[in-house]
Structure formats: C-alpha cells, structure tokens
PDB file of C-alpha atoms in Angstrom:
ATOM      1  CA  MET R  28     108.048 106.005 102.266  1.00  0.00           C
ATOM      2  CA  ARG R  29     105.857 106.617 105.271  1.00  0.00           C
ATOM      3  CA  VAL R  30     102.406 105.107 105.607  1.00  0.00           C
ATOM      4  CA  HIS R  31      99.806 105.879 108.258  1.00  0.00           C
ATOM      5  CA  ARG R  32      99.381 102.952 110.630  1.00  0.00           C
ATOM      6  CA  ALA R  33      95.733 102.484 109.611  1.00  0.00           C
ATOM      7  CA  THR R  34      96.801 101.445 106.136  1.00  0.00           C
ATOM      8  CA  ALA R  35      99.317  98.814 107.093  1.00  0.00           C
ATOM      9  CA  ALA R  36      96.542  96.204 107.114  1.00  0.00           C
ATOM     10  CA  LEU R  37      95.958  96.779 103.422  1.00  0.00           C
ATOM     11  CA  MET R  38      99.344  95.301 102.668  1.00  0.00           C
ATOM     12  CA  VAL R  39      99.160  91.718 103.839  1.00  0.00           C
ATOM     13  CA  CYS R  40     102.645  91.179 102.439  1.00  0.00           C
ATOM     14  CA  ALA R  41     104.123  94.057 104.382  1.00  0.00           C
ATOM     15  CA  GLY R  42     107.633  93.764 102.996  1.00  0.00           C
ATOM     16  CA  VAL R  43     106.967  96.442 100.384  1.00  0.00           C
ATOM     17  CA  ALA R  44     106.176 100.101 101.058  1.00  0.00           C
ATOM     18  CA  LEU R  45     103.022 101.663  99.683  1.00  0.00           C
ATOM     19  CA  ALA R  46     103.511 104.237  96.955  1.00  0.00           C
ATOM     20  CA  THR R  47     101.478 106.840  95.176  1.00  0.00           C
ATOM     21  CA  VAL R  48     100.701 105.158  92.004  1.00  0.00           C
ATOM     22  CA  THR R  49      98.176 104.703  89.315  1.00  0.00           C
ATOM     23  CA  MET R  50      98.258 102.661  86.218  1.00  0.00           C
ATOM     24  CA  PRO R  51      97.284 104.305  82.958  1.00  0.00           C
ATOM     25  CA  ALA R  52      93.597 103.987  82.194  1.00  0.00           C
ATOM     26  CA  SER R  53      92.139 103.339  78.788  1.00  0.00           C
ATOM     27  CA  ALA R  54      91.758 106.404  76.626  1.00  0.00           C
ATOM     28  CA  SER R  55      88.004 106.408  77.166  1.00  0.00           C
ATOM     29  CA  ALA R  56      88.361 106.482  80.969  1.00  0.00           C
ATOM     30  CA  ALA R  57      90.894 109.295  81.153  1.00  0.00           C
ATOM     31  CA  ALA R  58      89.911 112.932  80.882  1.00  0.00           C
ATOM     32  CA  PRO R  59      91.903 115.081  78.478  1.00  0.00           C
ATOM     33  CA  SER R  60      94.972 116.492  80.146  1.00  0.00           C
ATOM     34  CA  THR R  61      95.138 120.233  80.643  1.00  0.00           C
ATOM     35  CA  SER R  62      97.995 122.156  82.194  1.00  0.00           C
ATOM     36  CA  ASN R  63      95.922 123.635  85.037  1.00  0.00           C
ATOM     37  CA  ARG R  64      94.175 120.453  86.214  1.00  0.00           C
ATOM     38  CA  VAL R  65      95.220 118.513  89.260  1.00  0.00           C
ATOM     39  CA  ALA R  66      96.482 114.976  88.706  1.00  0.00           C
ATOM     40  CA  VAL R  67      97.567 111.867  90.560  1.00  0.00           C
ATOM     41  CA  ILE R  68     101.005 110.362  89.965  1.00  0.00           C
ATOM     42  CA  ASP R  69     101.401 106.790  88.660  1.00  0.00           C
ATOM     43  CA  CYS R  70     104.155 104.201  89.243  1.00  0.00           C
ATOM     44  CA  THR R  71     106.285 105.657  86.495  1.00  0.00           C
ATOM     45  CA  GLY R  72     105.916 109.259  87.672  1.00  0.00           C
ATOM     46  CA  ASN R  73     103.367 110.218  85.015  1.00  0.00           C
ATOM     47  CA  ALA R  74     100.457 112.488  85.901  1.00  0.00           C
ATOM     48  CA  GLN R  75      97.048 110.842  85.437  1.00  0.00           C
ATOM     49  CA  GLN R  76      93.550 112.286  85.531  1.00  0.00           C
ATOM     50  CA  ARG R  77      90.481 110.121  86.162  1.00  0.00           C
ATOM     51  CA  PRO R  78      92.384 106.814  85.974  1.00  0.00           C
ATOM     52  CA  GLY R  79      90.320 103.655  85.606  1.00  0.00           C
ATOM     53  CA  THR R  80      92.872 101.713  87.656  1.00  0.00           C
ATOM     54  CA  PHE R  81      94.825 103.034  90.635  1.00  0.00           C
ATOM     55  CA  MET R  82      97.540 100.818  92.082  1.00  0.00           C
ATOM     56  CA  LEU R  83      98.127 101.176  95.806  1.00  0.00           C
ATOM     57  CA  ALA R  84     101.061  98.759  96.038  1.00  0.00           C
ATOM     58  CA  CYS R  85     103.408  99.611  93.224  1.00  0.00           C
ATOM     59  CA  GLY R  86     106.229  97.424  94.491  1.00  0.00           C
ATOM     60  CA  ASP R  87     104.359  94.120  94.428  1.00  0.00           C
ATOM     61  CA  GLY R  88     100.928  94.815  92.916  1.00  0.00           C
ATOM     62  CA  ASN R  89      99.080  93.166  95.798  1.00  0.00           C
ATOM     63  CA  ASN R  90      96.534  95.991  96.173  1.00  0.00           C
ATOM     64  CA  VAL R  91      94.908  97.818  93.282  1.00  0.00           C
ATOM     65  CA  LEU R  92      91.730  99.839  92.791  1.00  0.00           C
ATOM     66  CA  THR R  93      89.861  98.826  89.636  1.00  0.00           C
ATOM     67  CA  SER R  94      86.752  99.861  87.686  1.00  0.00           C
ATOM     68  CA  LEU R  95      86.985 103.405  89.014  1.00  0.00           C
ATOM     69  CA  ARG R  96      84.048 105.615  88.003  1.00  0.00           C
ATOM     70  CA  TRP R  97      84.742 109.258  88.846  1.00  0.00           C
ATOM     71  CA  SER R  98      81.742 111.344  89.919  1.00  0.00           C
ATOM     72  CA  GLN R  99      83.912 114.339  90.761  1.00  0.00           C
ATOM     73  CA  TRP R 100      87.348 115.574  89.656  1.00  0.00           C
ATOM     74  CA  GLN R 101      88.021 119.117  90.799  1.00  0.00           C
ATOM     75  CA  SER R 102      91.035 121.083  91.980  1.00  0.00           C
ATOM     76  CA  GLY R 103      90.245 120.384  95.644  1.00  0.00           C
ATOM     77  CA  SER R 104      89.242 116.733  95.519  1.00  0.00           C
ATOM     78  CA  ALA R 105      88.204 113.812  93.367  1.00  0.00           C
ATOM     79  CA  VAL R 106      85.656 111.099  94.203  1.00  0.00           C
ATOM     80  CA  ALA R 107      85.127 107.684  92.630  1.00  0.00           C
ATOM     81  CA  ARG R 108      83.542 104.319  93.294  1.00  0.00           C
ATOM     82  CA  GLY R 109      85.170 101.079  92.294  1.00  0.00           C
ATOM     83  CA  THR R 110      86.587  97.805  93.551  1.00  0.00           C
ATOM     84  CA  ASP R 111      89.587  97.328  95.810  1.00  0.00           C
ATOM     85  CA  MET R 112      91.372  94.143  94.713  1.00  0.00           C
ATOM     86  CA  VAL R 113      93.516  92.849  97.576  1.00  0.00           C
ATOM     87  CA  ASN R 114      95.766  89.770  97.627  1.00  0.00           C
ATOM     88  CA  ASP R 115      95.202  87.728 100.806  1.00  0.00           C
ATOM     89  CA  CYS R 116      98.816  86.457 100.555  1.00  0.00           C
ATOM     90  CA  ARG R 117      97.806  83.053 101.946  1.00  0.00           C
ATOM     91  CA  PRO R 118      99.873  81.046 102.427  1.00  0.00           C
ATOM     92  CA  TYR R 119     102.233  83.626 100.889  1.00  0.00           C
ATOM     93  CA  CYS R 120     101.706  86.415  98.337  1.00  0.00           C
ATOM     94  CA  ALA R 121     102.769  84.514  95.215  1.00  0.00           C
ATOM     95  CA  ALA R 122     100.248  81.759  96.052  1.00  0.00           C
ATOM     96  CA  GLY R 123      97.572  84.121  97.388  1.00  0.00           C
ATOM     97  CA  HIS R 124      94.215  85.024  95.886  1.00  0.00           C
ATOM     98  CA  PHE R 125      92.767  88.427  95.071  1.00  0.00           C
ATOM     99  CA  HIS R 126      89.464  89.416  96.666  1.00  0.00           C
ATOM    100  CA  GLY R 127      87.363  92.382  95.535  1.00  0.00           C
ATOM    101  CA  TYR R 128      85.685  94.849  97.890  1.00  0.00           C
ATOM    102  CA  PRO R 129      83.389  97.712  96.846  1.00  0.00           C
ATOM    103  CA  VAL R 130      85.041 100.989  97.814  1.00  0.00           C
ATOM    104  CA  LYS R 131      84.544 104.747  97.677  1.00  0.00           C
ATOM    105  CA  VAL R 132      87.793 106.589  96.840  1.00  0.00           C
ATOM    106  CA  ARG R 133      88.535 110.211  97.666  1.00  0.00           C
ATOM    107  CA  LEU R 134      91.694 112.009  96.551  1.00  0.00           C
ATOM    108  CA  ASP R 135      92.469 115.398  98.080  1.00  0.00           C
ATOM    109  CA  ASN R 136      95.105 117.707  99.579  1.00  0.00           C
ATOM    110  CA  ALA R 137      96.410 118.880  96.189  1.00  0.00           C
ATOM    111  CA  GLN R 138      99.921 120.310  96.351  1.00  0.00           C
ATOM    112  CA  PRO R 139     102.349 121.800  93.829  1.00  0.00           C
ATOM    113  CA  ARG R 140     104.329 119.101  92.040  1.00  0.00           C
ATOM    114  CA  ALA R 141     108.066 119.525  92.560  1.00  0.00           C
ATOM    115  CA  GLY R 142     109.923 120.129  89.325  1.00  0.00           C
ATOM    116  CA  HIS R 143     106.705 120.759  87.340  1.00  0.00           C
ATOM    117  CA  SER R 144     105.953 124.471  87.405  1.00  0.00           C
ATOM    118  CA  GLY R 145     102.242 125.228  87.764  1.00  0.00           C
ATOM    119  CA  LYS R 146     101.268 121.551  88.102  1.00  0.00           C
ATOM    120  CA  ARG R 147      99.440 120.151  91.137  1.00  0.00           C
ATOM    121  CA  HIS R 148      98.814 116.615  92.314  1.00  0.00           C
ATOM    122  CA  PHE R 149      96.686 114.948  94.970  1.00  0.00           C
ATOM    123  CA  THR R 150      98.717 113.880  98.002  1.00  0.00           C
ATOM    124  CA  ARG R 151      96.136 111.993 100.079  1.00  0.00           C
ATOM    125  CA  VAL R 152      93.741 109.111  99.447  1.00  0.00           C
ATOM    126  CA  THR R 153      90.836 107.954 101.619  1.00  0.00           C
ATOM    127  CA  LEU R 154      89.124 104.603 101.073  1.00  0.00           C
ATOM    128  CA  THR R 155      85.690 103.942 102.554  1.00  0.00           C
ATOM    129  CA  TYR R 156      84.342 100.394 102.503  1.00  0.00           C
ATOM    130  CA  PRO R 157      80.508 100.410 102.532  1.00  0.00           C
ATOM    131  CA  ALA R 158      80.234  96.634 103.041  1.00  0.00           C
ATOM    132  CA  GLY R 159      82.977  93.992 103.289  1.00  0.00           C
ATOM    133  CA  ARG R 160      86.628  94.933 103.557  1.00  0.00           C
ATOM    134  CA  PRO R 161      90.057  93.283 103.777  1.00  0.00           C
ATOM    135  CA  ALA R 162      90.878  91.527 107.056  1.00  0.00           C
ATOM    136  CA  ASP R 163      92.093  93.836 109.827  1.00  0.00           C
ATOM    137  CA  THR R 164      91.259  96.929 107.783  1.00  0.00           C
ATOM    138  CA  PRO R 165      89.150  99.742 109.269  1.00  0.00           C
ATOM    139  CA  ARG R 166      86.014 100.862 107.406  1.00  0.00           C
ATOM    140  CA  VAL R 167      87.732 104.180 106.555  1.00  0.00           C
ATOM    141  CA  VAL R 168      91.452 104.299 105.734  1.00  0.00           C
ATOM    142  CA  THR R 169      93.468 107.428 104.861  1.00  0.00           C
ATOM    143  CA  TRP R 170      97.117 107.784 103.907  1.00  0.00           C
ATOM    144  CA  LYS R 171      99.508 110.097 102.124  1.00  0.00           C
ATOM    145  CA  LEU R 172     100.332 109.638  98.467  1.00  0.00           C
ATOM    146  CA  TRP R 173     103.901 110.303  97.404  1.00  0.00           C
ATOM    147  CA  SER R 174     105.225 111.319  94.053  1.00  0.00           C
TER     148      SER R 174
END
C-alpha cells in the first residue's frame, strides 16, 4: 500500500502499512445503508456509512479515530469531528501509550468500488488538527484510502 509522505509521522511504529479501514460503529451511530450512498471500507472489506470509529492503522491498531460525529455525509464528501487516538510507541508500540488529539476528518474523492456494481466509496481522507497533534505530524494530513 502506498501512503503519502505527510502521513508517515502518524505511524510511529512504521513497520505496518496504513490501510483504508473503519471499524463498525454502533447501530445508533451508523446511517441506514442504501444502495446509492457512498461508503468507506473497513478492515474486513465491509462498506460503512457514518462510522463512529475509523481505524487508520488496521495492521497494528496504533492509530484510530474515535467519537466521530458526522456533520455531513454526501456523495462528494463527508465531514466529522472526533478524536485521533495515536500510540506514541515509547519505548516500543506494545509498551506505548495512546494520546488523544481533537481532529476534523474529511472523506472525499468517491470512486466506483471494484466488484460492486453501482457502489462508490471514499478514497481519500484529510485530517486537520485544530490544536495539539502527534509528534512530527503536520497540522493538515491527507492520504489515499485503499479498499
């Protein structure tokens, strides 16, 4: 998987590639699924809409967006606010500690989903940190999501 250089700092334990993933949200946080709505793909390849949790590091779980509150979910983009939980991996990831940072999340660049006729999924995520942020991470980070 390819990751834009700006996002490499998000993965303190850089041995694992970033993936396009979300974890299923509770039933109350997810919008009803409809065939013509755009989705985001989770770790298991399932399409999700308005997830409450969005994992950025599927391989090791060291970076996950939590408490997502979606103010917009349209065919062109989706916008949420939440918390980016990042493992500092100090002295190493298994012994590291998670730190939370307020974040604005934008999903966009919806594309047809291969093998799923008529279905579309977001292929890009942008994180904007209004205050604190993980070490060596720019205030705005964008990368491709893969399904």
